């Protein structure tokens, strides 16, 4: 499992979320939603410090993005691509199946 983040999306998170020192963006499971990979659940985000990440990346602007071990079941079998929607001016999430 990998996380890939578009530079524009990384900048959006840096500007809009307001991270404290040592914090990154955690991608987690959120109940009561719908995603292309799981009905009833969707992706959530929160500023957090990694404890047991199963996937992590640090972008050129210094923001760390990660998924914790206890959310592995939601992302199992997929890489997460965080792209940027130019029309909506916000991140969009793409799940890419891997073997």
Short mmCIF file of C-alpha atoms in Angstrom, two decimals:
data_model
loop_
_atom_site.label_atom_id
_atom_site.label_comp_id
_atom_site.label_asym_id
_atom_site.label_seq_id
_atom_site.Cartn_x
_atom_site.Cartn_y
_atom_site.Cartn_z
CA UNK A 1 0.00 0.00 0.00
CA UNK A 2 1.32 3.41 -1.00
CA UNK A 3 0.20 7.00 -0.63
CA UNK A 4 0.89 9.40 -3.50
CA UNK A 5 0.06 13.09 -3.08
CA UNK A 6 -0.19 15.69 -5.84
CA UNK A 7 1.86 18.82 -4.93
CA UNK A 8 -1.22 21.07 -5.24
CA UNK A 9 -3.15 18.80 -2.88
CA UNK A 10 -0.25 18.83 -0.41
CA UNK A 11 -0.21 22.63 -0.49
CA UNK A 12 -3.98 22.74 0.06
CA UNK A 13 -3.62 20.63 3.21
CA UNK A 14 -0.77 22.78 4.48
CA UNK A 15 -2.77 25.99 4.00
CA UNK A 16 -6.25 24.81 4.99
CA UNK A 17 -5.66 22.41 7.87
CA UNK A 18 -3.12 24.36 9.91
CA UNK A 19 -0.82 21.67 11.27
CA UNK A 20 1.00 21.94 14.58
CA UNK A 21 4.69 21.01 14.79
CA UNK A 22 5.18 17.25 14.49
CA UNK A 23 1.69 16.61 13.13
CA UNK A 24 0.78 15.23 9.73
CA UNK A 25 -2.40 14.29 7.90
CA UNK A 26 -3.90 10.96 8.86
CA UNK A 27 -6.20 9.22 6.39
CA UNK A 28 -8.68 7.10 8.29
CA UNK A 29 -11.95 5.26 8.04
CA UNK A 30 -15.11 7.27 8.52
CA UNK A 31 -18.45 5.57 9.05
CA UNK A 32 -21.65 6.64 7.27
CA UNK A 33 -20.33 7.47 3.87
CA UNK A 34 -19.74 5.90 0.51
CA UNK A 35 -16.56 5.35 -1.41
CA UNK A 36 -15.71 3.48 -4.61
CA UNK A 37 -14.15 0.69 -2.52
CA UNK A 38 -16.50 0.32 0.44
CA UNK A 39 -20.23 1.02 0.85
CA UNK A 40 -21.10 2.46 4.24
CA UNK A 41 -17.64 3.91 4.85
CA UNK A 42 -15.59 6.74 3.40
CA UNK A 43 -12.21 8.33 3.87
CA UNK A 44 -11.69 10.81 6.67
CA UNK A 45 -8.78 13.08 7.50
CA UNK A 46 -7.42 14.51 10.72
CA UNK A 47 -4.26 16.21 11.91
CA UNK A 48 -2.41 13.63 13.99
CA UNK A 49 0.98 12.20 14.90
CA UNK A 50 1.79 8.76 13.48
CA UNK A 51 1.95 5.88 15.97
CA UNK A 52 1.89 2.67 13.88
CA UNK A 53 1.67 3.74 10.24
CA UNK A 54 1.35 1.08 7.56
CA UNK A 55 1.83 3.65 4.80
CA UNK A 56 3.45 7.07 4.92
CA UNK A 57 4.91 9.72 2.64
CA UNK A 58 6.42 13.16 3.18
CA UNK A 59 5.85 15.68 0.40
CA UNK A 60 8.28 18.33 -0.84
CA UNK A 61 6.56 20.96 1.32
CA UNK A 62 7.28 18.90 4.44
CA UNK A 63 3.80 17.54 5.16
CA UNK A 64 3.59 13.90 6.23
CA UNK A 65 0.58 11.88 5.09
CA UNK A 66 -0.09 8.49 6.65
CA UNK A 67 -2.48 5.60 7.30
CA UNK A 68 -2.46 3.87 10.67
CA UNK A 69 -2.42 0.11 11.09
CA UNK A 70 -5.95 -0.02 12.55
CA UNK A 71 -7.36 1.46 9.30
CA UNK A 72 -5.61 -1.05 7.06
CA UNK A 73 -8.82 -3.03 6.43
CA UNK A 74 -10.41 -0.08 4.62
CA UNK A 75 -7.48 0.52 2.26
CA UNK A 76 -6.53 -3.18 1.83
CA UNK A 77 -5.58 -3.92 -1.78
CA UNK A 78 -5.44 -0.27 -2.87
CA UNK A 79 -2.92 2.52 -3.18
CA UNK A 80 -4.25 5.95 -2.26
CA UNK A 81 -3.69 8.76 -4.74
CA UNK A 82 -4.51 12.22 -3.42
CA UNK A 83 -5.05 14.38 -6.48
CA UNK A 84 -6.31 17.96 -6.78
CA UNK A 85 -9.65 18.90 -8.35
CA UNK A 86 -8.99 22.16 -10.23
CA UNK A 87 -12.69 22.94 -10.63
CA UNK A 88 -13.59 22.46 -6.95
CA UNK A 89 -10.20 23.66 -5.69
CA UNK A 90 -9.89 20.79 -3.22
CA UNK A 91 -8.30 17.35 -2.90
CA UNK A 92 -9.89 14.31 -4.47
CA UNK A 93 -9.14 10.70 -3.62
CA UNK A 94 -8.40 7.96 -6.13
CA UNK A 95 -8.05 4.33 -5.10
CA UNK A 96 -5.78 2.30 -7.37
CA UNK A 97 -6.01 -1.47 -7.04
CA UNK A 98 -2.72 -3.31 -6.74
CA UNK A 99 -1.91 -7.03 -6.88
#
